[in-house]
Short mmCIF file of C-alpha atoms and ligand atoms in Angstrom, two decimals:
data_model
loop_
_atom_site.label_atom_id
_atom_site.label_comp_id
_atom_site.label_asym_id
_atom_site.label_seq_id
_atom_site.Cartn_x
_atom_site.Cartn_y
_atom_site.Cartn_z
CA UNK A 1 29.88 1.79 -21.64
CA UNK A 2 27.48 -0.82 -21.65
CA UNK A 3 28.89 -3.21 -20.02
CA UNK A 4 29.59 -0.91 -16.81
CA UNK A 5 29.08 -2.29 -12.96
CA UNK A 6 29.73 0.44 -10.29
CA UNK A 7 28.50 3.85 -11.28
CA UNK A 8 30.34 6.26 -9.32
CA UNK A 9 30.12 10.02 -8.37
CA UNK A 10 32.68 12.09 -6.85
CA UNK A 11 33.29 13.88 -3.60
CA UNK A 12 31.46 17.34 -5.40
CA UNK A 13 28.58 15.28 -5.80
CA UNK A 14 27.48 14.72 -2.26
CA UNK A 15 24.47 16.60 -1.82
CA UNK A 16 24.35 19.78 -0.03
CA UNK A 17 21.22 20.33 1.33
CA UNK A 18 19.05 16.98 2.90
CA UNK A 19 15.88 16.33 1.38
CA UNK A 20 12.56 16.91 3.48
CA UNK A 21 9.24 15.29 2.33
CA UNK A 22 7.20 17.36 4.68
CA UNK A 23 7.31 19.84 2.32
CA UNK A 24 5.68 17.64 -0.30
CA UNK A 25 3.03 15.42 0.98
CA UNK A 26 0.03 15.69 0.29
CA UNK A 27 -0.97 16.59 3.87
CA UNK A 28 0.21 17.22 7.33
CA UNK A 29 1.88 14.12 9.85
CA UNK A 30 -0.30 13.79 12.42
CA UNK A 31 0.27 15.55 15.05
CA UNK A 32 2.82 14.16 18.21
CA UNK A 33 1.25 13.86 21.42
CA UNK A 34 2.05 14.37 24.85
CA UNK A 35 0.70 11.68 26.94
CA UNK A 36 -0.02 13.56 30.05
CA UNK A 37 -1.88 16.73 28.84
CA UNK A 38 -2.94 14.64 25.71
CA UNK A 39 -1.90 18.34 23.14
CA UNK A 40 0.19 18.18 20.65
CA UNK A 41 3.37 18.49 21.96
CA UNK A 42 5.88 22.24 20.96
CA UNK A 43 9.42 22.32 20.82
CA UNK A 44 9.89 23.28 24.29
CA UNK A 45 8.82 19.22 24.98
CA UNK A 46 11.48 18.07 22.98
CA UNK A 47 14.40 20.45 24.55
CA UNK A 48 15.08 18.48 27.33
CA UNK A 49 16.13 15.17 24.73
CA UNK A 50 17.41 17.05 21.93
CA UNK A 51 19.23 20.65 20.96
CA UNK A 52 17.27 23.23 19.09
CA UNK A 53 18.75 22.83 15.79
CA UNK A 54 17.38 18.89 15.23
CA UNK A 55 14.26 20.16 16.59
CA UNK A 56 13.30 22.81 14.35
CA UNK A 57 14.48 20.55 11.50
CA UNK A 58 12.06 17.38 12.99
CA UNK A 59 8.75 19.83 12.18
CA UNK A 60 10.16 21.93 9.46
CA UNK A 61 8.20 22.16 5.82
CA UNK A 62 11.36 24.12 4.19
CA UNK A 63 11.90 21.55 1.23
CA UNK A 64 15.70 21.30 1.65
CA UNK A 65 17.77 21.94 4.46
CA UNK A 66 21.43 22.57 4.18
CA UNK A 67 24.36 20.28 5.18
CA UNK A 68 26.73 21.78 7.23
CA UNK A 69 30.25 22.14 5.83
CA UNK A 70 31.75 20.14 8.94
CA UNK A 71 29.38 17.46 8.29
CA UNK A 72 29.83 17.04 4.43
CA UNK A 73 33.78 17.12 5.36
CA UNK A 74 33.08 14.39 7.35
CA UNK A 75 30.65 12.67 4.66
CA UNK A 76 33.71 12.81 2.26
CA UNK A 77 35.39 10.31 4.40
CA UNK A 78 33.35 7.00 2.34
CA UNK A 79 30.48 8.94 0.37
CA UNK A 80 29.46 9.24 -2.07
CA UNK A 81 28.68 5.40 -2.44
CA UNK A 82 28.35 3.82 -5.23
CA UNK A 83 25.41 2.19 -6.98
CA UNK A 84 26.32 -1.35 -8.65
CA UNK A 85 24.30 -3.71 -10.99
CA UNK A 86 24.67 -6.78 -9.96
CA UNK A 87 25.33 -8.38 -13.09
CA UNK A 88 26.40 -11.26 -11.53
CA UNK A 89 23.31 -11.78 -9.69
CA UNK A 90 21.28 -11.53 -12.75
CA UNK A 91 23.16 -14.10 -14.30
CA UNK A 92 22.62 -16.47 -11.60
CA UNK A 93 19.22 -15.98 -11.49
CA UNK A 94 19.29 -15.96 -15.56
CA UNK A 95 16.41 -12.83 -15.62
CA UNK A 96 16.00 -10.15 -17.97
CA UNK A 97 15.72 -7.81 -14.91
CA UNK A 98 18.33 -5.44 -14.06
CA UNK A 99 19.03 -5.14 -10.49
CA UNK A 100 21.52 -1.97 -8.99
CA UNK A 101 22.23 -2.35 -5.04
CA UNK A 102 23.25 1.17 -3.33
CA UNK A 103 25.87 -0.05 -1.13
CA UNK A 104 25.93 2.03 2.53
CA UNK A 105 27.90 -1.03 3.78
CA UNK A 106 31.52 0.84 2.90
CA UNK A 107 31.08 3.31 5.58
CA UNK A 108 33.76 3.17 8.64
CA UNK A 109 31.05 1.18 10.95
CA UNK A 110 29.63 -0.59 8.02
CA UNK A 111 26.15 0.93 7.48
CA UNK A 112 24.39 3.91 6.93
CA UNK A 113 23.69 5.11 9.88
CA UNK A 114 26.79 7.56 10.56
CA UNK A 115 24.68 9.41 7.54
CA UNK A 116 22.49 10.86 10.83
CA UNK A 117 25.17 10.00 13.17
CA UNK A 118 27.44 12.76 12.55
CA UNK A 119 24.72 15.33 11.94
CA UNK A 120 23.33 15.01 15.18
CA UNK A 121 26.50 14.54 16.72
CA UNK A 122 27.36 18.38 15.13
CA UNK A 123 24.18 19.75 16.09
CA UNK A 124 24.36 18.59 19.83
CA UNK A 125 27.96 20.38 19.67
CA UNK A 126 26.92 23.50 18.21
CA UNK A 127 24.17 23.64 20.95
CA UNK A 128 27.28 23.04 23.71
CA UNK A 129 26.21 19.52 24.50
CA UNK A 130 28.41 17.58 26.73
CA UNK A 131 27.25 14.22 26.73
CA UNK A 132 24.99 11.81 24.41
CA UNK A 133 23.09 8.99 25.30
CA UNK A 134 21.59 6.24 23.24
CA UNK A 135 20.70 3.11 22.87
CA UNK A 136 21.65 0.03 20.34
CA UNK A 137 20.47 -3.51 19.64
CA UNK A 138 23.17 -4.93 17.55
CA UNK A 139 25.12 -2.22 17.83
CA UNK A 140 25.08 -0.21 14.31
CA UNK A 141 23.67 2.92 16.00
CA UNK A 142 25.75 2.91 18.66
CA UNK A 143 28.97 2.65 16.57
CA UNK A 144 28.03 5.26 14.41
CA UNK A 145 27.03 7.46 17.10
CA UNK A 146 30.09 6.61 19.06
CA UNK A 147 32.32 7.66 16.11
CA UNK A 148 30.14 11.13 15.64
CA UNK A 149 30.67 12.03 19.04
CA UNK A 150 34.07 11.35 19.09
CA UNK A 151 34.72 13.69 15.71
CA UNK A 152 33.17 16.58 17.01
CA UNK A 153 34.30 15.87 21.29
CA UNK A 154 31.52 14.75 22.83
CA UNK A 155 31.01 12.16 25.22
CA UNK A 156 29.16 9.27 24.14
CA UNK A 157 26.80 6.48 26.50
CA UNK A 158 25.31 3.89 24.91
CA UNK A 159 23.03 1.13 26.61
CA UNK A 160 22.98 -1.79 24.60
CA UNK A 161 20.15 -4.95 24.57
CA UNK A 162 22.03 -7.04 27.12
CA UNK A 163 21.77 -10.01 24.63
CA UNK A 164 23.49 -8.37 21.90
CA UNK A 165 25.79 -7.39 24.37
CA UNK A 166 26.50 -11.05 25.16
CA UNK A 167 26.66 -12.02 21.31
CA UNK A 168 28.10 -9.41 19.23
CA UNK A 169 31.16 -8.12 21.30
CA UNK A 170 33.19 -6.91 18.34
CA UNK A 171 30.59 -4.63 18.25
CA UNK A 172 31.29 -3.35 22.15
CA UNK A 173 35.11 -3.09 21.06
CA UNK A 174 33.80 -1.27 18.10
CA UNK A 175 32.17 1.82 20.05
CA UNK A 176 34.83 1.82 23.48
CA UNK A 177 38.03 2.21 20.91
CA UNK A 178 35.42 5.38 19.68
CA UNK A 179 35.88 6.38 22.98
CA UNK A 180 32.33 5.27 24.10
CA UNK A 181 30.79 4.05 27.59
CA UNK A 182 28.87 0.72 26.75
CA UNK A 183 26.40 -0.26 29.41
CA UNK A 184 24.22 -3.97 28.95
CA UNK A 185 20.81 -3.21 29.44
CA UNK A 186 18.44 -3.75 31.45
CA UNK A 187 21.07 -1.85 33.76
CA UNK A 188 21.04 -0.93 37.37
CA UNK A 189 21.43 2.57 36.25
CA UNK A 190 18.04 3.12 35.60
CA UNK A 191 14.77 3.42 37.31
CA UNK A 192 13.18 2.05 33.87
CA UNK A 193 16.07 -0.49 34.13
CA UNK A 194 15.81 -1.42 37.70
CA UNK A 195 12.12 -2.22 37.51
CA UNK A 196 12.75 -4.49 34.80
CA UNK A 197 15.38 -6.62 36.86
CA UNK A 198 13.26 -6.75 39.32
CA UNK A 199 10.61 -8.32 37.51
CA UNK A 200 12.78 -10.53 35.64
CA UNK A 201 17.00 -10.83 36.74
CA UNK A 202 17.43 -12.32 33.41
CA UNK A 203 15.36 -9.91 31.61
CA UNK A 204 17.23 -10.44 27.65
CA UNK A 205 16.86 -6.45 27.00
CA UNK A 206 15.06 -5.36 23.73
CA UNK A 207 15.39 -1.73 22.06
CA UNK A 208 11.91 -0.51 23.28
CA UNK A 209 13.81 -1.09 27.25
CA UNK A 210 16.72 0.16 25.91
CA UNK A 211 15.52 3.51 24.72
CA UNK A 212 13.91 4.09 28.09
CA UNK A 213 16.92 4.09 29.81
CA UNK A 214 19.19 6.35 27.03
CA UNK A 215 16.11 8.74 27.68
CA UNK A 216 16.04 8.33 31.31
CA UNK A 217 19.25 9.18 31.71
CA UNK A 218 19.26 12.34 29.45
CA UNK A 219 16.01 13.34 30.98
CA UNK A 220 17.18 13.73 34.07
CA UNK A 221 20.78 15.05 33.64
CA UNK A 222 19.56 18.61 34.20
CA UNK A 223 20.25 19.54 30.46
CA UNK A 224 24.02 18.37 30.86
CA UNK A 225 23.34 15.18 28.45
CA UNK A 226 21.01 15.12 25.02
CA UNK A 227 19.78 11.85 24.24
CA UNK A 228 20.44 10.64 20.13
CA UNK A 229 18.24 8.51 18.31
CA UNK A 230 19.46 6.60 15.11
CA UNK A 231 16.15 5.85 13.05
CA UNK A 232 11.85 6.85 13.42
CA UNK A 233 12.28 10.16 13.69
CA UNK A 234 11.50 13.00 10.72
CA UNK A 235 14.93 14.38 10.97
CA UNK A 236 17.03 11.17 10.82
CA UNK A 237 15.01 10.13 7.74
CA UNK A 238 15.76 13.81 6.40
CA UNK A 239 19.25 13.13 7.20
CA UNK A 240 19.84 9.50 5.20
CA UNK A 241 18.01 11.34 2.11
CA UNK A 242 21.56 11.89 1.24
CA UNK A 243 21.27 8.29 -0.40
CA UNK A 244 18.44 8.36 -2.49
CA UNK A 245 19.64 12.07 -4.23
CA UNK A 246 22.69 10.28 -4.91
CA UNK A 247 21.38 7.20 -6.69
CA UNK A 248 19.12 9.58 -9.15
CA UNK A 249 22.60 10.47 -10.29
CA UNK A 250 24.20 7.49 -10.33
CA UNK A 251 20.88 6.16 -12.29
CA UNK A 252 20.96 9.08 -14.72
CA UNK A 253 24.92 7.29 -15.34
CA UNK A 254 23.67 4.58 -15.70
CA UNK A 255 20.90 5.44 -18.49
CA UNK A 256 17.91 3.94 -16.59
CA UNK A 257 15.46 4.18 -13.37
CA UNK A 258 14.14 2.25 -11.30
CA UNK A 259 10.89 0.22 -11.64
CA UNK A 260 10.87 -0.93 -8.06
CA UNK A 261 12.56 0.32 -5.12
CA UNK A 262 13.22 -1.93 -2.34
CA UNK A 263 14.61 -1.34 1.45
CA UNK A 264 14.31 -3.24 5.02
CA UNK A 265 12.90 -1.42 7.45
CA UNK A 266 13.23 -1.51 11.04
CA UNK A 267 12.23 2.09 12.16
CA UNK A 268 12.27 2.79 8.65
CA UNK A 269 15.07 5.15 8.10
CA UNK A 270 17.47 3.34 5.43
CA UNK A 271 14.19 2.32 3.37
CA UNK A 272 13.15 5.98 3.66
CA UNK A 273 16.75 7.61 2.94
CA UNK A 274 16.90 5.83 -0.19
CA UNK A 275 13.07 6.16 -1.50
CA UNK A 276 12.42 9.36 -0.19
CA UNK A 277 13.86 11.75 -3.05
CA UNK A 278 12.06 9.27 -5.77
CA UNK A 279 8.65 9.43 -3.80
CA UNK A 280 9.18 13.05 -4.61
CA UNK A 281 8.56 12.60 -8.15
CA UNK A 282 6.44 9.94 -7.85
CA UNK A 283 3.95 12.21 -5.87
CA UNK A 284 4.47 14.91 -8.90
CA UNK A 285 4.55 13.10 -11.51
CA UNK A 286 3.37 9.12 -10.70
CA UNK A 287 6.46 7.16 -13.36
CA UNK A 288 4.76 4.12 -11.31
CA UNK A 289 7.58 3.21 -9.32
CA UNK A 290 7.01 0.67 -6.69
CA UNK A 291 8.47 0.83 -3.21
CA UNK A 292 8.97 -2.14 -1.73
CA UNK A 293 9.54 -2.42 2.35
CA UNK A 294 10.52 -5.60 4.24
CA UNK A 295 10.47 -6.33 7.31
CA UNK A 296 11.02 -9.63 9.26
CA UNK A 297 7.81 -12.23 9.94
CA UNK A 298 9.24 -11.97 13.63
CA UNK A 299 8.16 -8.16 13.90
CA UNK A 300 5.96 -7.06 11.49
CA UNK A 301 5.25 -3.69 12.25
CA UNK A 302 2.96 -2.63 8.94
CA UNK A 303 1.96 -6.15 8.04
CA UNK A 304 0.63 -6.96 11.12
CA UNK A 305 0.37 -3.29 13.17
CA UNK A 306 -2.08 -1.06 14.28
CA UNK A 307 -2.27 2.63 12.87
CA UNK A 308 -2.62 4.35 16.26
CA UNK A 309 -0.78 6.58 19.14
CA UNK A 310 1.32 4.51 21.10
CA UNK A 311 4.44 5.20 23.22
CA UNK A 312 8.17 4.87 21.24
CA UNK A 313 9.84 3.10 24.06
CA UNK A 314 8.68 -0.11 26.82
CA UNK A 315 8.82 2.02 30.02
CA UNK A 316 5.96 4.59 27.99
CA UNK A 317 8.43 7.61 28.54
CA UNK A 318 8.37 9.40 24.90
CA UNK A 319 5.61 11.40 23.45
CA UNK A 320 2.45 9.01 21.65
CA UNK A 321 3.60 8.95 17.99
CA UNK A 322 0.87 7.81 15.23
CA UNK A 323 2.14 4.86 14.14
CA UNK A 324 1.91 0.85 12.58
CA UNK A 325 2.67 -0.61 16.23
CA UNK A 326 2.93 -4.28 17.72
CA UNK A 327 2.63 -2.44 20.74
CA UNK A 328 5.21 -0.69 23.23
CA UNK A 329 5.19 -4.43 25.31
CA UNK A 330 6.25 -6.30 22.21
CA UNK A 331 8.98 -8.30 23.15
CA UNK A 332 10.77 -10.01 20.11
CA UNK A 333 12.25 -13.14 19.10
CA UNK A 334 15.66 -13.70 18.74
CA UNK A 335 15.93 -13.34 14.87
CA UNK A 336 19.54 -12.14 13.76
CA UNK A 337 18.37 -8.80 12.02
CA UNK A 338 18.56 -7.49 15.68
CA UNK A 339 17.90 -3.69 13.52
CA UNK A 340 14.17 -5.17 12.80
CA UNK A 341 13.21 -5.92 15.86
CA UNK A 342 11.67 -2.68 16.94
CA UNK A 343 7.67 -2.43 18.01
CA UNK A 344 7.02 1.02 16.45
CA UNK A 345 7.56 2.38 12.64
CA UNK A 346 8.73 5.90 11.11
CA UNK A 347 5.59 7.97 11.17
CA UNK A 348 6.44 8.89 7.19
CA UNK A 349 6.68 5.65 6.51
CA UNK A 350 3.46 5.15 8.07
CA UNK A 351 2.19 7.82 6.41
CA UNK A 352 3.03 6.55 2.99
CA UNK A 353 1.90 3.04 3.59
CA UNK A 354 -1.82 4.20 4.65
CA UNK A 355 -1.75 6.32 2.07
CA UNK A 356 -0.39 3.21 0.01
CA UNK A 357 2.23 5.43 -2.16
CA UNK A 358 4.56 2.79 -0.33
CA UNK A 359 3.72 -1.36 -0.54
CA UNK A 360 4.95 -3.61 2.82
CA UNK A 361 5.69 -7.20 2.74
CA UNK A 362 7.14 -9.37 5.74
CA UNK A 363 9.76 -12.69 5.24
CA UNK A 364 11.28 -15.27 7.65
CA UNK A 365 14.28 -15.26 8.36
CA UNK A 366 15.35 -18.83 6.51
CA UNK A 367 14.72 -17.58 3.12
CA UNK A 368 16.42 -14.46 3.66
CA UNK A 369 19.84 -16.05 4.94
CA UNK A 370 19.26 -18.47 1.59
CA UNK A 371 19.46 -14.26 -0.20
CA UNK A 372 21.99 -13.24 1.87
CA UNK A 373 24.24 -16.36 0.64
CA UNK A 374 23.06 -16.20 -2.89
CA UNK A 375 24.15 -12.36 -2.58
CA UNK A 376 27.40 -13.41 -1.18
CA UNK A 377 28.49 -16.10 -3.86
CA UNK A 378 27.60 -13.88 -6.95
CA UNK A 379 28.27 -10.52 -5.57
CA UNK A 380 31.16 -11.51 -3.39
CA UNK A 381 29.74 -8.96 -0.55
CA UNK A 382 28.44 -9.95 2.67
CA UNK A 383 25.31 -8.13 3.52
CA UNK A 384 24.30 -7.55 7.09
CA UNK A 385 21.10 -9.40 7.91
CA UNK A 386 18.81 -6.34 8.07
CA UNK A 387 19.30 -5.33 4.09
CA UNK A 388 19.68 -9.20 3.16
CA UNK A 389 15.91 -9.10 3.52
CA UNK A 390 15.56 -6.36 0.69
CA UNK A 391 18.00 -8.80 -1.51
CA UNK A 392 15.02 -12.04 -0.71
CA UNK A 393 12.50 -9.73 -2.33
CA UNK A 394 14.61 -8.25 -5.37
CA UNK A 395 15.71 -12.13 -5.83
CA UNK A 396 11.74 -12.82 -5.77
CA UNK A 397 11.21 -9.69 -8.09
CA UNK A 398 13.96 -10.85 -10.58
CA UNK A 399 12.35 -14.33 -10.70
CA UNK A 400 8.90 -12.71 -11.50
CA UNK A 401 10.70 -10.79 -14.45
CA UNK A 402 12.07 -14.23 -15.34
CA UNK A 403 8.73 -16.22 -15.73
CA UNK A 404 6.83 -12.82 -17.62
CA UNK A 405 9.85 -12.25 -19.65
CA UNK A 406 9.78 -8.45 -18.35
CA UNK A 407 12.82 -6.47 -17.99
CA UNK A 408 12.38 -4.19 -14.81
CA UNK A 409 14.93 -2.17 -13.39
CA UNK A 410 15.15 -3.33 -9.58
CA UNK A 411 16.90 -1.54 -7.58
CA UNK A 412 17.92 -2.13 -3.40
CA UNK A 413 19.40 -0.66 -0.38
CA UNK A 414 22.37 -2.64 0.51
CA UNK A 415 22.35 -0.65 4.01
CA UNK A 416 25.51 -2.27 5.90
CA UNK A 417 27.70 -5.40 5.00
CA UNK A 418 27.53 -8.48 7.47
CA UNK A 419 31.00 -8.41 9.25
CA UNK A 420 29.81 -8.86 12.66
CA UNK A 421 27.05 -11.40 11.62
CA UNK A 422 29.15 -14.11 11.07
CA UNK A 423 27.30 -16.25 13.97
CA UNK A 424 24.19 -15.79 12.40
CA UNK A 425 25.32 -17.12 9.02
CA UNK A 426 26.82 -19.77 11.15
CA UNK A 427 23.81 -20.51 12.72
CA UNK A 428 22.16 -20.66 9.18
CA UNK A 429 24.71 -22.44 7.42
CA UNK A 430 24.37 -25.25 10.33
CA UNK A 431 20.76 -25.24 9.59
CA UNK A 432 20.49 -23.95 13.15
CA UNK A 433 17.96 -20.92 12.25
CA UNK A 434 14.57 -21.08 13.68
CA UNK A 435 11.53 -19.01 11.13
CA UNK A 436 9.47 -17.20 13.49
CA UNK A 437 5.70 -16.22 12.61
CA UNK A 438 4.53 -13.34 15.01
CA UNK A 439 0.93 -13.96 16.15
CA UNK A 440 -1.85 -11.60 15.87
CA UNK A 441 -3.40 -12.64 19.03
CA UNK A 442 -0.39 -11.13 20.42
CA UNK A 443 -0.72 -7.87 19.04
CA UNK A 444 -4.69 -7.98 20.12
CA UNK A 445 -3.02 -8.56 23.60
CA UNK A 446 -0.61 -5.71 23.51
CA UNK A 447 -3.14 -3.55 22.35
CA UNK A 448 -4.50 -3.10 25.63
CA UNK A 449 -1.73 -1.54 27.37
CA UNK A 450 -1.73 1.33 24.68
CA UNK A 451 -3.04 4.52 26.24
CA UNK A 452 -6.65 5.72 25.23
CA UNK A 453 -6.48 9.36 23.48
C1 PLP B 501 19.79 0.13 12.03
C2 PLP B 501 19.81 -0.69 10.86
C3 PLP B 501 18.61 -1.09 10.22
C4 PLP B 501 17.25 -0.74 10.73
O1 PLP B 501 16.97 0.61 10.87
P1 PLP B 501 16.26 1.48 9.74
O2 PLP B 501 16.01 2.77 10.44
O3 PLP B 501 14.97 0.80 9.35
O4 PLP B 501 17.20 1.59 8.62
C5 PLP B 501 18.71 -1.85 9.08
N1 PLP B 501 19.89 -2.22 8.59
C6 PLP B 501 21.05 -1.87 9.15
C7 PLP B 501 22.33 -2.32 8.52
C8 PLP B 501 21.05 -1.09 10.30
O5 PLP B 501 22.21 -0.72 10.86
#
């Protein structure tokens, strides 16, 4: 059929195994650091934080590692997801491009973070964990990790930026009905939080504060309660590979590939989960694909970062990771992709960008909404304001094609629908939405709190 729009696969064709990269590039991560003895950090570090199982898969090299049975039974509940040209789109835009969206939006939460969510959720349980604590800034990660826990009986704390708290409580509804304990933070819980209330009582929150506390609190539970995290980390990027091996089906359905691969990133998971398996073969057999990650003007992590060690969280409680950093003080501006407001960046990711396998460019926010509403009234779907970045540059992209006369296959991560966003296009629509440009001065400044090595 030529004329075909969704190209769909069915329940046998969720992958089994996840797809690690470790195995295939070119050389080793750097290493993770503890900041007190300054050595690479072991296992044993991690235990307190995290059960065995995720461990071992965070610093394996084995190429693939199998999905447990439980957790593809759960996966069968919205994947696999389909892959749609968006021939609307293309119409609108009147391009010889073709442009495909993966749509992660038509999970239960709405994104595609339950992808990790539920895996971690079944490893903490296999390991006999009672409790998991995270942390969530507009409240994807803590939904998805709220409904994990709840599958497999676990109980589930999440501290949440206290302004998102405040401005998305749908989303707070969203993880108690899962069963979860929602906590605004900065709370009084904490030390980490405590100090920061101190300092300021109307201290906004941001995820770097956030994280502190989750880890905090799992830290020093005396092994009772694991801490989750939803993005950065080499095993939830394993983990959302689940995407990208589906949409080299779906593409081999549809006849074509991709010339450029496009994805938000905010720690750089979604982007990864969908690249990832088509880096592969670029690093085998170089087709020339282009991978394309955006990220917001307001926190530019590989636009405007440094490549060095620097702490995951504010309070400087996690191991030094080498990565594109604004700097563990970075405090961000309200923009409404509250998933890109995060200091730090997925050491692969990193990886790949200074290697430049991977390219980076950084929007306002403006421009994006004027994507996200384009998207909406040709597409008909919403998309959350994270992924509507992606869709400002495929739009730009298509327009290129337009003006050469070249007819590229673009291709995006449509990584959750925009349900809960409604304010923010509100705000937009009102022409209420302010473009922020992060200084570099500012990341001079907050390179000075970052420990020496
Ligand atoms: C969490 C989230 C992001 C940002 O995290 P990544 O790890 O970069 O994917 C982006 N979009 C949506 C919809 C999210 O929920």
């Amino acid at each position: 059929m030529t004329d075909q729009n969704r190209f769909l696969l069915s329940e046998k064709d969720i992958p089994k195994a996840w797809y690690n990269i470790q195995a295939d590039l070119p050389g080793p991560l750097p290493p993770v650091i503890h900041p007190g003895t300054k050595q690479p950090i072991g296992p044993d570090d991690l235990a307190p934080l995290f059960p065995m199982g995720l461990i071992l898969q965070e610093v394996s090299q084995d190429q693939y590692v199998e999905i447990p049975e439980p957790v593809r039974e759960i996966y069968r509940l919205w994947r696999p997801t389909p892959l749609v040209r968006a021939r609307r789109l293309e119409k609108e835009l009147d391009t010889p491009a073709h442009i495909y969206y993966k749509n992660e939006g038509v999970s239960p939460v709405g994104s595609h973070k339950p992808n990790t969510a539920v895996a971690s959720a079944f490893f903490n349980k296999e390991a006999g964990t009672k409790a998991m604590t995270t942390e969530t800034g507009a409240g994807q990660w803590g939904s998805a990790l709220a409904m994990g826990c709840h599958f497999f009986g676990i109980d589930c704390e999440v501290y949440m930026v206290k302004i998102s708290y405040e401005q998305k409580p749908y989303r707070r509804v969203m993880m108690q009905t899962y069963g979860a304990q929602v906590t605004p933070s900065p709370s009084q819980k904490t030390n980490a939080g405590r100090q920061a209330l101190q300092k300021d009582p109307a201290n906004p929150g941001s995820l770097g504060l956030a994280i502190s506390e989750a880890v905090e609190v799992a830290a020093t539970s005396g092994g009772v309660k694991k801490y989750g995290l939803g993005s950065v980390l080499n095993h939830v990027l394993m983990h959302q590979t689940v995407i990208g091996q589906e949409s080299m089906k779906q593409f081999e359905l549809a006849g074509e590939g991709p010339d450029i691969m496009i994805g938000c990133i905010g720690g750089g998971s979604s982007f990864s989960g969908f690249v990832l398996p088509f880096v592969r073969e670029e690093l085998k057999n170089g087709h020339g694909i282009r991978f394309i990650a955006v990220e917001p003007t307001a926190a530019p992590s590989l636009t405007k970062g440094k490549y060095l060690y620097d702490f995951g969280d504010m309070a400087g409680s996690t191991p030094l990771i080498k990565m594109y950093t604004l700097g563990h003080s970075f405090i961000p501006a309200p923009i409404h992709a509250g998933g890109l407001r995060y200091h730090g960046m997925a050491p692969i990711v990193c990886y790949l960008y200074d290697t430049k396998v991977i390219e980076a460019v950084a929007v306002p926010q403006n421009p994006v909404f004027e994507a996200a509403v384009q998207f909406a009234n040709t597409e008909g779907i919403f998309p959350a304001p994270e992924p509507a970045h992606a869709i400002r540059v495929a739009i730009d992209e298509a327009l290129k094609c337009k003006k050469s006369g070249e007819k590229k296959v673009i291709a995006f991560n449509l990584c959750g629908h925009g349900h809960f966003d409604m304010g923010a296009y509100d705000a937009y629509l009102q022409g209420q939405l302010e473009d922020y440009e992060y200084p570099e001065a500012a990341v001079m400044e907050a390179m000075k709190e970052i420990p020496a090595l």
